[in-house]
Amino acid sequence: MRANAFTAQPDHLRVEFARAGAAHYHYFWLRHHCPCCIHPTTDERILNPSAVPLDIQPERVTSVADGVALDWPDGHRSEFTSAWLAAHRYSTDDLYHNDAGPTEHIEVAYADIAADLVAACEKHLADRGAILVRHCALDTEALVARFAERGFAVRSTHFGYIEDLKTDNTTNDNTDQLGYTDAAVELHTDMPFIEVPPRYQILQCMTKAERGGDSMLADARQAALHLRDRDRHAFDMLTQTPVLFHRQQQKYESKVTFPILTFTDGEFAQARTSYFTFAPLAMPYDQMEQWYRAYQKFTRIIEDYQYSFLLEPGDFVLYDNFRMLHGRTSFAGARWMRGIYLDREAG
């Protein structure tokens, strides 16, 4: 199996396999399983795992023909083929294997689902947390009407009824925030600073940027489950530690306190995170570093559950704001997206 990329993380190597998701390998595990550290006659391993420091890190990680090489501090070099790494990926990677990279799992053509658009969207929301619809023939108001027929209502916010996300916006209120600039916006959930954020959002492309402006989605539910099995302490930190979210703009302010992850009766309920609306964190001194470590581990894991794509005029993406993080790259030119928040009507 071919690997597309090798990424050196602080404590492990991340390997992204072509069409098979990503896997992670601790550096101490890689050093212990060095292919050349075997007896020349018996082919038995000669390196005792007790001799490998748990905090070992390679000095260099280099892609080589059909694999990767790691140069260790003592001068030793270990080389692994992509096929060997794929065959020995950890069991938790198998449990939470995700093929999020290709958008084929969330992407559909409007013509294929036009007859029952909302039902197709609901199925994708339940299965994948999002749907990317290409070449939609509906304008924004007609699209909203289709969802209204099936029990969805537009959620007005402090931005207004429908957002025009563009740098020269003159139609919305409270545009003094990152979404109305051409800057990159990293993965986040929308409106974590209110008690009950909107459940769903449609982003419809009206004009794409001249350069950049790629969209990103990432499945926080799968990442949270992965974290729970990989590092229970980190998981507990993010589900039990309250965080103050604070949005302060010239004409709007709201704040609320919640943990990053909420589980109800053992089941994922909601992710709530937005790096640009974190208030100064306040927790006991001996917990602060643990929280930062937990949050950084979660954000590293979520990279494996991320979709990246470019919206063209006529395309729209619909995602579950409780489950999916979203973001975009920086851009140049007159990029224009229309944003519509939706909730299900009561009853």
mmCIF file of C-alpha atoms in Angstrom:
data_model
loop_
_atom_site.group_PDB
_atom_site.id
_atom_site.type_symbol
_atom_site.label_atom_id
_atom_site.label_comp_id
_atom_site.label_asym_id
_atom_site.label_seq_id
_atom_site.Cartn_x
_atom_site.Cartn_y
_atom_site.Cartn_z
ATOM 1 C CA MET A 1 0.000 0.000 0.000
ATOM 2 C CA ARG A 2 1.340 3.413 -0.972
ATOM 3 C CA ALA A 3 1.699 6.252 1.542
ATOM 4 C CA ASN A 4 0.989 9.810 0.454
ATOM 5 C CA ALA A 5 2.708 11.608 3.311
ATOM 6 C CA PHE A 6 4.810 11.150 6.434
ATOM 7 C CA THR A 7 4.449 13.810 9.119
ATOM 8 C CA ALA A 8 6.673 14.055 12.202
ATOM 9 C CA GLN A 9 4.552 14.878 15.244
ATOM 10 C CA PRO A 10 6.020 15.607 18.711
ATOM 11 C CA ASP A 11 5.620 12.024 19.958
ATOM 12 C CA HIS A 12 4.719 9.966 16.898
ATOM 13 C CA LEU A 13 4.895 9.561 13.142
ATOM 14 C CA ARG A 14 1.692 10.192 11.193
ATOM 15 C CA VAL A 15 1.395 8.222 7.948
ATOM 16 C CA GLU A 16 -1.307 9.074 5.439
ATOM 17 C CA PHE A 17 -2.076 6.124 3.204
ATOM 18 C CA ALA A 18 -3.541 6.518 -0.264
ATOM 19 C CA ARG A 19 -7.311 5.973 0.047
ATOM 20 C CA ALA A 20 -6.950 4.257 3.429
ATOM 21 C CA GLY A 21 -6.839 7.068 5.963
ATOM 22 C CA ALA A 22 -4.026 7.866 8.342
ATOM 23 C CA ALA A 23 -2.217 5.825 10.972
ATOM 24 C CA HIS A 24 0.021 6.793 13.885
ATOM 25 C CA TYR A 25 3.139 5.136 15.241
ATOM 26 C CA HIS A 26 4.914 6.064 18.466
ATOM 27 C CA TYR A 27 8.600 6.780 17.992
ATOM 28 C CA PHE A 28 9.549 4.300 20.722
ATOM 29 C CA TRP A 29 7.527 1.622 18.883
ATOM 30 C CA LEU A 30 9.287 2.402 15.608
ATOM 31 C CA ARG A 31 12.722 2.286 17.233
ATOM 32 C CA HIS A 32 11.907 -1.039 18.875
ATOM 33 C CA HIS A 33 10.700 -2.511 15.564
ATOM 34 C CA CYS A 34 13.589 -1.294 13.449
ATOM 35 C CA PRO A 35 13.812 -3.806 10.553
ATOM 36 C CA CYS A 36 17.595 -4.060 10.703
ATOM 37 C CA CYS A 37 17.842 -4.752 14.448
ATOM 38 C CA ILE A 38 17.570 -8.523 14.086
ATOM 39 C CA HIS A 39 20.049 -11.374 14.412
ATOM 40 C CA PRO A 40 21.650 -12.113 11.030
ATOM 41 C CA THR A 41 21.262 -15.879 11.425
ATOM 42 C CA THR A 42 18.010 -16.391 13.313
ATOM 43 C CA ASP A 43 16.100 -13.280 12.193
ATOM 44 C CA GLU A 44 15.079 -12.732 15.804
ATOM 45 C CA ARG A 45 14.745 -9.255 17.219
ATOM 46 C CA ILE A 46 17.776 -8.239 19.280
ATOM 47 C CA LEU A 47 16.561 -4.926 20.705
ATOM 48 C CA ASN A 48 14.847 -5.211 24.078
ATOM 49 C CA PRO A 49 11.923 -2.744 24.376
ATOM 50 C CA SER A 50 13.045 -1.917 27.919
ATOM 51 C CA ALA A 51 16.140 -0.290 26.384
ATOM 52 C CA VAL A 52 14.137 2.179 24.286
ATOM 53 C CA PRO A 53 13.436 5.555 25.962
ATOM 54 C CA LEU A 54 9.717 6.325 25.850
ATOM 55 C CA ASP A 55 10.493 9.950 24.968
ATOM 56 C CA ILE A 56 12.808 9.096 22.068
ATOM 57 C CA GLN A 57 12.483 11.317 19.003
ATOM 58 C CA PRO A 58 14.193 11.075 15.616
ATOM 59 C CA GLU A 59 16.500 13.864 14.557
ATOM 60 C CA ARG A 60 15.232 13.583 10.977
ATOM 61 C CA VAL A 61 12.290 11.991 9.189
ATOM 62 C CA THR A 62 12.871 11.543 5.470
ATOM 63 C CA SER A 63 10.775 10.051 2.690
ATOM 64 C CA VAL A 64 12.694 7.373 0.803
ATOM 65 C CA ALA A 65 11.823 5.029 -2.032
ATOM 66 C CA ASP A 66 8.609 3.239 -1.030
ATOM 67 C CA GLY A 67 8.808 4.326 2.591
ATOM 68 C CA VAL A 68 10.326 6.473 5.295
ATOM 69 C CA ALA A 69 13.654 6.740 7.138
ATOM 70 C CA LEU A 70 14.129 7.888 10.719
ATOM 71 C CA ASP A 71 17.544 9.014 11.957
ATOM 72 C CA TRP A 72 17.889 8.540 15.712
ATOM 73 C CA PRO A 73 20.044 10.608 18.110
ATOM 74 C CA ASP A 74 22.640 7.806 18.450
ATOM 75 C CA GLY A 75 23.269 7.793 14.691
ATOM 76 C CA HIS A 76 21.211 4.698 13.936
ATOM 77 C CA ARG A 77 18.838 4.812 10.950
ATOM 78 C CA SER A 78 15.586 2.845 10.660
ATOM 79 C CA GLU A 79 13.828 2.449 7.318
ATOM 80 C CA PHE A 80 10.268 1.200 6.957
ATOM 81 C CA THR A 81 8.352 0.428 3.777
ATOM 82 C CA SER A 82 4.834 1.756 3.369
ATOM 83 C CA ALA A 83 3.562 -1.793 2.975
ATOM 84 C CA TRP A 84 5.089 -2.861 6.306
ATOM 85 C CA LEU A 85 3.622 0.117 8.128
ATOM 86 C CA ALA A 86 0.190 -0.521 6.613
ATOM 87 C CA ALA A 87 0.329 -4.177 7.643
ATOM 88 C CA HIS A 88 1.226 -3.250 11.232
ATOM 89 C CA ARG A 89 -1.004 -0.257 11.873
ATOM 90 C CA TYR A 90 -2.345 -0.132 15.408
ATOM 91 C CA SER A 91 -5.641 -1.779 16.283
ATOM 92 C CA THR A 92 -7.214 1.530 17.342
ATOM 93 C CA ASP A 93 -6.514 2.915 13.879
ATOM 94 C CA ASP A 94 -8.518 0.006 12.503
ATOM 95 C CA LEU A 95 -11.342 0.651 14.954
ATOM 96 C CA TYR A 96 -11.556 4.290 13.985
ATOM 97 C CA HIS A 97 -10.331 4.058 10.424
ATOM 98 C CA ASN A 98 -11.726 6.953 8.455
ATOM 99 C CA ASP A 99 -11.479 7.647 4.774
ATOM 100 C CA ALA A 100 -12.362 11.308 5.131
ATOM 101 C CA GLY A 101 -9.710 12.617 2.760
ATOM 102 C CA PRO A 102 -11.570 11.847 -0.480
ATOM 103 C CA THR A 103 -14.837 13.799 -0.607
ATOM 104 C CA GLU A 104 -16.523 10.996 -2.538
ATOM 105 C CA HIS A 105 -18.161 9.857 0.712
ATOM 106 C CA ILE A 106 -20.001 13.137 1.203
ATOM 107 C CA GLU A 107 -20.149 14.478 -2.359
ATOM 108 C CA VAL A 108 -23.177 14.127 -4.630
ATOM 109 C CA ALA A 109 -24.439 15.786 -7.795
ATOM 110 C CA TYR A 110 -27.610 17.809 -7.360
ATOM 111 C CA ALA A 111 -29.178 16.151 -10.394
ATOM 112 C CA ASP A 112 -28.930 12.766 -8.650
ATOM 113 C CA ILE A 113 -30.858 13.844 -5.549
ATOM 114 C CA ALA A 114 -33.021 16.709 -6.837
ATOM 115 C CA ALA A 115 -36.228 14.691 -6.577
ATOM 116 C CA ASP A 116 -35.802 14.237 -2.831
ATOM 117 C CA LEU A 117 -33.064 16.684 -1.903
ATOM 118 C CA VAL A 118 -33.816 17.025 1.789
ATOM 119 C CA ALA A 119 -34.112 13.271 2.424
ATOM 120 C CA ALA A 120 -30.695 12.721 0.817
ATOM 121 C CA CYS A 121 -29.231 15.508 2.914
ATOM 122 C CA GLU A 122 -30.698 14.077 6.112
ATOM 123 C CA LYS A 123 -29.202 10.661 5.375
ATOM 124 C CA HIS A 124 -25.737 12.124 4.817
ATOM 125 C CA LEU A 125 -26.036 14.221 7.970
ATOM 126 C CA ALA A 126 -26.838 11.109 9.991
ATOM 127 C CA ASP A 127 -24.142 8.959 8.371
ATOM 128 C CA ARG A 128 -21.305 11.405 7.780
ATOM 129 C CA GLY A 129 -22.266 14.665 9.453
ATOM 130 C CA ALA A 130 -22.193 16.587 6.171
ATOM 131 C CA ILE A 131 -23.105 16.580 2.498
ATOM 132 C CA LEU A 132 -21.406 18.390 -0.383
ATOM 133 C CA VAL A 133 -23.826 19.043 -3.257
ATOM 134 C CA ARG A 134 -22.374 19.957 -6.642
ATOM 135 C CA HIS A 135 -24.090 21.980 -9.399
ATOM 136 C CA CYS A 136 -27.232 22.900 -7.501
ATOM 137 C CA ALA A 137 -29.717 24.700 -9.733
ATOM 138 C CA LEU A 138 -31.472 26.476 -6.858
ATOM 139 C CA ASP A 139 -30.862 30.000 -5.657
ATOM 140 C CA THR A 140 -30.546 30.565 -1.913
ATOM 141 C CA GLU A 141 -34.182 31.393 -1.257
ATOM 142 C CA ALA A 142 -35.426 28.375 -3.234
ATOM 143 C CA LEU A 143 -32.958 26.147 -1.394
ATOM 144 C CA VAL A 144 -34.193 27.409 1.967
ATOM 145 C CA ALA A 145 -37.775 26.798 0.835
ATOM 146 C CA ARG A 146 -37.016 23.136 0.062
ATOM 147 C CA PHE A 147 -35.778 22.613 3.617
ATOM 148 C CA ALA A 148 -38.674 24.568 5.113
ATOM 149 C CA GLU A 149 -41.083 22.138 3.449
ATOM 150 C CA ARG A 150 -39.475 19.323 5.442
ATOM 151 C CA GLY A 151 -39.509 20.875 8.887
ATOM 152 C CA PHE A 152 -36.337 22.990 8.929
ATOM 153 C CA ALA A 153 -36.411 26.666 9.885
ATOM 154 C CA VAL A 154 -33.812 29.368 9.294
ATOM 155 C CA ARG A 155 -32.164 30.456 12.547
ATOM 156 C CA SER A 156 -31.603 34.199 12.564
ATOM 157 C CA THR A 157 -28.500 35.304 14.476
ATOM 158 C CA HIS A 158 -26.749 38.529 15.359
ATOM 159 C CA PHE A 159 -25.465 38.511 11.755
ATOM 160 C CA GLY A 160 -28.985 38.489 10.326
ATOM 161 C CA TYR A 161 -31.194 36.048 8.423
ATOM 162 C CA ILE A 162 -28.764 35.008 5.671
ATOM 163 C CA GLU A 163 -25.050 35.794 5.829
ATOM 164 C CA ASP A 164 -23.144 37.142 2.852
ATOM 165 C CA LEU A 165 -19.625 36.042 3.693
ATOM 166 C CA LYS A 166 -17.432 38.379 1.674
ATOM 167 C CA THR A 167 -14.900 41.062 2.427
ATOM 168 C CA ASP A 168 -17.028 43.933 1.083
ATOM 169 C CA ASN A 169 -20.185 42.934 2.959
ATOM 170 C CA THR A 170 -22.798 45.687 3.329
ATOM 171 C CA THR A 171 -25.855 43.521 4.035
ATOM 172 C CA ASN A 172 -25.144 41.954 7.428
ATOM 173 C CA ASP A 173 -24.750 43.204 10.992
ATOM 174 C CA ASN A 174 -21.714 42.593 13.213
ATOM 175 C CA THR A 175 -19.260 41.837 10.421
ATOM 176 C CA ASP A 176 -16.221 42.671 12.554
ATOM 177 C CA GLN A 177 -15.043 39.056 12.741
ATOM 178 C CA LEU A 178 -12.749 36.694 10.833
ATOM 179 C CA GLY A 179 -15.411 35.207 8.560
ATOM 180 C CA TYR A 180 -15.751 38.523 6.744
ATOM 181 C CA THR A 181 -12.035 38.843 6.010
ATOM 182 C CA ASP A 182 -9.783 37.055 3.522
ATOM 183 C CA ALA A 183 -7.721 35.441 6.299
ATOM 184 C CA ALA A 184 -7.497 31.714 6.937
ATOM 185 C CA VAL A 185 -10.015 30.439 9.486
ATOM 186 C CA GLU A 186 -8.918 27.238 11.206
ATOM 187 C CA LEU A 187 -11.266 24.442 12.214
ATOM 188 C CA HIS A 188 -13.993 25.496 14.643
ATOM 189 C CA THR A 189 -17.689 25.173 15.419
ATOM 190 C CA ASP A 190 -19.968 28.129 14.923
ATOM 191 C CA MET A 191 -21.353 30.216 17.755
ATOM 192 C CA PRO A 192 -20.070 28.231 20.755
ATOM 193 C CA PHE A 193 -20.519 31.402 22.795
ATOM 194 C CA ILE A 194 -24.328 31.041 23.040
ATOM 195 C CA GLU A 195 -26.264 28.533 25.111
ATOM 196 C CA VAL A 196 -27.657 26.558 22.168
ATOM 197 C CA PRO A 197 -25.791 27.123 18.896
ATOM 198 C CA PRO A 198 -27.533 26.569 15.549
ATOM 199 C CA ARG A 199 -27.594 22.854 14.722
ATOM 200 C CA TYR A 200 -26.946 23.017 10.964
ATOM 201 C CA GLN A 201 -25.397 25.376 8.461
ATOM 202 C CA ILE A 202 -25.578 25.639 4.689
ATOM 203 C CA LEU A 203 -22.687 27.357 2.936
ATOM 204 C CA GLN A 204 -23.546 28.100 -0.686
ATOM 205 C CA CYS A 205 -20.913 29.299 -3.129
ATOM 206 C CA MET A 206 -21.863 32.323 -5.202
ATOM 207 C CA THR A 207 -18.363 33.365 -6.334
ATOM 208 C CA LYS A 208 -15.140 31.460 -5.756
ATOM 209 C CA ALA A 209 -11.880 33.198 -4.920
ATOM 210 C CA GLU A 210 -9.260 33.924 -7.545
ATOM 211 C CA ARG A 211 -6.780 32.037 -5.392
ATOM 212 C CA GLY A 212 -7.222 29.912 -2.275
ATOM 213 C CA GLY A 213 -10.397 29.747 -0.242
ATOM 214 C CA ASP A 214 -10.517 25.956 0.057
ATOM 215 C CA SER A 215 -13.087 24.654 2.547
ATOM 216 C CA MET A 216 -12.475 22.123 5.312
ATOM 217 C CA LEU A 217 -14.718 19.906 7.407
ATOM 218 C CA ALA A 218 -13.668 17.547 10.188
ATOM 219 C CA ASP A 219 -15.660 14.957 12.114
ATOM 220 C CA ALA A 220 -15.361 15.788 15.817
ATOM 221 C CA ARG A 221 -17.518 12.838 16.866
ATOM 222 C CA GLN A 222 -15.159 10.271 15.388
ATOM 223 C CA ALA A 223 -12.136 12.154 16.720
ATOM 224 C CA ALA A 224 -13.656 12.296 20.207
ATOM 225 C CA LEU A 225 -14.341 8.547 20.222
ATOM 226 C CA HIS A 226 -10.799 7.941 19.032
ATOM 227 C CA LEU A 227 -9.437 10.151 21.805
ATOM 228 C CA ARG A 228 -11.541 8.337 24.410
ATOM 229 C CA ASP A 229 -9.897 5.036 23.555
ATOM 230 C CA ARG A 230 -6.426 6.400 22.958
ATOM 231 C CA ASP A 231 -6.075 8.679 25.997
ATOM 232 C CA ARG A 232 -8.831 8.527 28.592
ATOM 233 C CA HIS A 233 -7.246 11.251 30.722
ATOM 234 C CA ALA A 234 -7.170 13.697 27.798
ATOM 235 C CA PHE A 235 -10.751 12.775 26.966
ATOM 236 C CA ASP A 236 -11.830 13.434 30.558
ATOM 237 C CA MET A 237 -10.095 16.811 30.537
ATOM 238 C CA LEU A 238 -12.049 17.922 27.458
ATOM 239 C CA THR A 239 -15.394 16.564 28.645
ATOM 240 C CA GLN A 240 -15.173 17.721 32.270
ATOM 241 C CA THR A 241 -13.287 21.026 32.195
ATOM 242 C CA PRO A 242 -15.472 24.099 31.613
ATOM 243 C CA VAL A 243 -14.200 26.656 29.124
ATOM 244 C CA LEU A 244 -15.451 30.227 28.801
ATOM 245 C CA PHE A 245 -16.360 31.245 25.247
ATOM 246 C CA HIS A 246 -16.647 34.988 24.788
ATOM 247 C CA ARG A 247 -17.672 36.853 21.661
ATOM 248 C CA GLN A 248 -17.173 40.583 21.958
ATOM 249 C CA GLN A 249 -17.767 42.826 18.970
ATOM 250 C CA GLN A 250 -18.502 46.503 18.630
ATOM 251 C CA LYS A 251 -22.269 45.982 18.840
ATOM 252 C CA TYR A 252 -22.625 42.458 20.194
ATOM 253 C CA GLU A 253 -21.422 40.467 23.159
ATOM 254 C CA SER A 254 -22.175 36.987 24.450
ATOM 255 C CA LYS A 255 -20.420 34.551 26.744
ATOM 256 C CA VAL A 256 -21.116 31.045 27.984
ATOM 257 C CA THR A 257 -19.219 28.262 29.734
ATOM 258 C CA PHE A 258 -19.121 24.678 28.444
ATOM 259 C CA PRO A 259 -16.558 21.910 27.992
ATOM 260 C CA ILE A 260 -15.098 21.284 24.543
ATOM 261 C CA LEU A 261 -16.840 17.897 24.254
ATOM 262 C CA THR A 262 -20.224 16.889 25.628
ATOM 263 C CA PHE A 263 -21.307 13.263 26.008
ATOM 264 C CA THR A 264 -24.739 12.253 27.278
ATOM 265 C CA ASP A 265 -25.209 8.758 28.713
ATOM 266 C CA GLY A 266 -21.943 7.746 27.100
ATOM 267 C CA GLU A 267 -22.945 8.966 23.638
ATOM 268 C CA PHE A 268 -21.432 11.902 21.762
ATOM 269 C CA ALA A 269 -23.716 14.934 21.923
ATOM 270 C CA GLN A 270 -21.752 18.022 20.863
ATOM 271 C CA ALA A 271 -18.394 19.568 20.137
ATOM 272 C CA ARG A 272 -17.952 23.225 20.980
ATOM 273 C CA THR A 273 -14.683 24.927 20.055
ATOM 274 C CA SER A 274 -13.549 28.171 18.513
ATOM 275 C CA TYR A 275 -9.990 29.322 19.061
ATOM 276 C CA PHE A 276 -10.891 32.923 18.285
ATOM 277 C CA THR A 277 -13.576 33.114 20.974
ATOM 278 C CA PHE A 278 -11.741 31.400 23.833
ATOM 279 C CA ALA A 279 -11.707 33.705 26.830
ATOM 280 C CA PRO A 280 -8.562 33.523 29.004
ATOM 281 C CA LEU A 281 -8.646 30.012 30.399
ATOM 282 C CA ALA A 282 -9.142 29.784 34.167
ATOM 283 C CA MET A 283 -8.521 26.491 35.918
ATOM 284 C CA PRO A 284 -6.302 25.181 38.717
ATOM 285 C CA TYR A 285 -2.588 25.571 38.055
ATOM 286 C CA ASP A 286 -1.920 21.831 38.054
ATOM 287 C CA GLN A 287 -4.610 21.286 35.387
ATOM 288 C CA MET A 288 -3.630 24.007 32.921
ATOM 289 C CA GLU A 289 -0.846 22.154 31.138
ATOM 290 C CA GLN A 290 -2.907 18.949 31.122
ATOM 291 C CA TRP A 291 -5.774 20.749 29.390
ATOM 292 C CA TYR A 292 -3.498 22.223 26.739
ATOM 293 C CA ARG A 293 -1.954 18.806 26.099
ATOM 294 C CA ALA A 294 -5.392 17.231 25.828
ATOM 295 C CA TYR A 295 -6.665 19.898 23.448
ATOM 296 C CA GLN A 296 -3.601 19.647 21.234
ATOM 297 C CA LYS A 297 -3.922 15.863 21.106
ATOM 298 C CA PHE A 298 -7.562 16.195 20.066
ATOM 299 C CA THR A 299 -6.702 18.653 17.299
ATOM 300 C CA ARG A 300 -3.983 16.328 16.010
ATOM 301 C CA ILE A 301 -6.392 13.387 15.951
ATOM 302 C CA ILE A 302 -9.073 15.355 14.142
ATOM 303 C CA GLU A 303 -6.715 15.851 11.186
ATOM 304 C CA ASP A 304 -7.464 12.222 10.319
ATOM 305 C CA TYR A 305 -11.161 12.964 10.016
ATOM 306 C CA GLN A 306 -10.895 15.984 7.743
ATOM 307 C CA TYR A 307 -12.276 16.676 4.281
ATOM 308 C CA SER A 308 -10.820 19.414 2.069
ATOM 309 C CA PHE A 309 -12.515 20.713 -1.067
ATOM 310 C CA LEU A 310 -13.103 23.786 -3.207
ATOM 311 C CA LEU A 311 -16.648 25.020 -3.625
ATOM 312 C CA GLU A 312 -17.579 26.170 -7.102
ATOM 313 C CA PRO A 313 -20.457 28.568 -7.899
ATOM 314 C CA GLY A 314 -23.684 26.620 -7.533
ATOM 315 C CA ASP A 315 -22.260 24.167 -4.990
ATOM 316 C CA PHE A 316 -23.303 24.048 -1.370
ATOM 317 C CA VAL A 317 -22.233 22.155 1.718
ATOM 318 C CA LEU A 318 -24.556 21.343 4.615
ATOM 319 C CA TYR A 319 -23.071 20.184 7.908
ATOM 320 C CA ASP A 320 -24.053 19.361 11.485
ATOM 321 C CA ASN A 321 -22.607 22.150 13.633
ATOM 322 C CA PHE A 322 -22.739 19.957 16.752
ATOM 323 C CA ARG A 323 -20.615 17.247 15.105
ATOM 324 C CA MET A 324 -18.447 18.846 12.413
ATOM 325 C CA LEU A 325 -15.727 21.472 12.660
ATOM 326 C CA HIS A 326 -15.249 23.659 9.601
ATOM 327 C CA GLY A 327 -12.735 26.172 8.287
ATOM 328 C CA ARG A 328 -11.140 27.611 5.178
ATOM 329 C CA THR A 329 -7.785 28.619 3.788
ATOM 330 C CA SER A 330 -6.864 32.243 3.140
ATOM 331 C CA PHE A 331 -7.809 33.627 -0.243
ATOM 332 C CA ALA A 332 -7.431 36.453 -2.731
ATOM 333 C CA GLY A 333 -10.220 37.871 -4.847
ATOM 334 C CA ALA A 334 -13.953 38.365 -4.489
ATOM 335 C CA ARG A 335 -14.962 35.134 -2.730
ATOM 336 C CA TRP A 336 -18.652 35.130 -1.780
ATOM 337 C CA MET A 337 -20.411 32.470 0.269
ATOM 338 C CA ARG A 338 -23.957 32.631 1.571
ATOM 339 C CA GLY A 339 -24.446 31.152 5.020
ATOM 340 C CA ILE A 340 -27.780 29.905 6.358
ATOM 341 C CA TYR A 341 -28.260 28.465 9.846
ATOM 342 C CA LEU A 342 -30.992 25.864 10.226
ATOM 343 C CA ASP A 343 -32.724 24.177 13.130
ATOM 344 C CA ARG A 344 -35.448 21.553 13.078
ATOM 345 C CA GLU A 345 -38.823 22.973 13.970
ATOM 346 C CA ALA A 346 -40.236 21.717 17.255
ATOM 347 C CA GLY A 347 -42.729 18.915 16.905
#
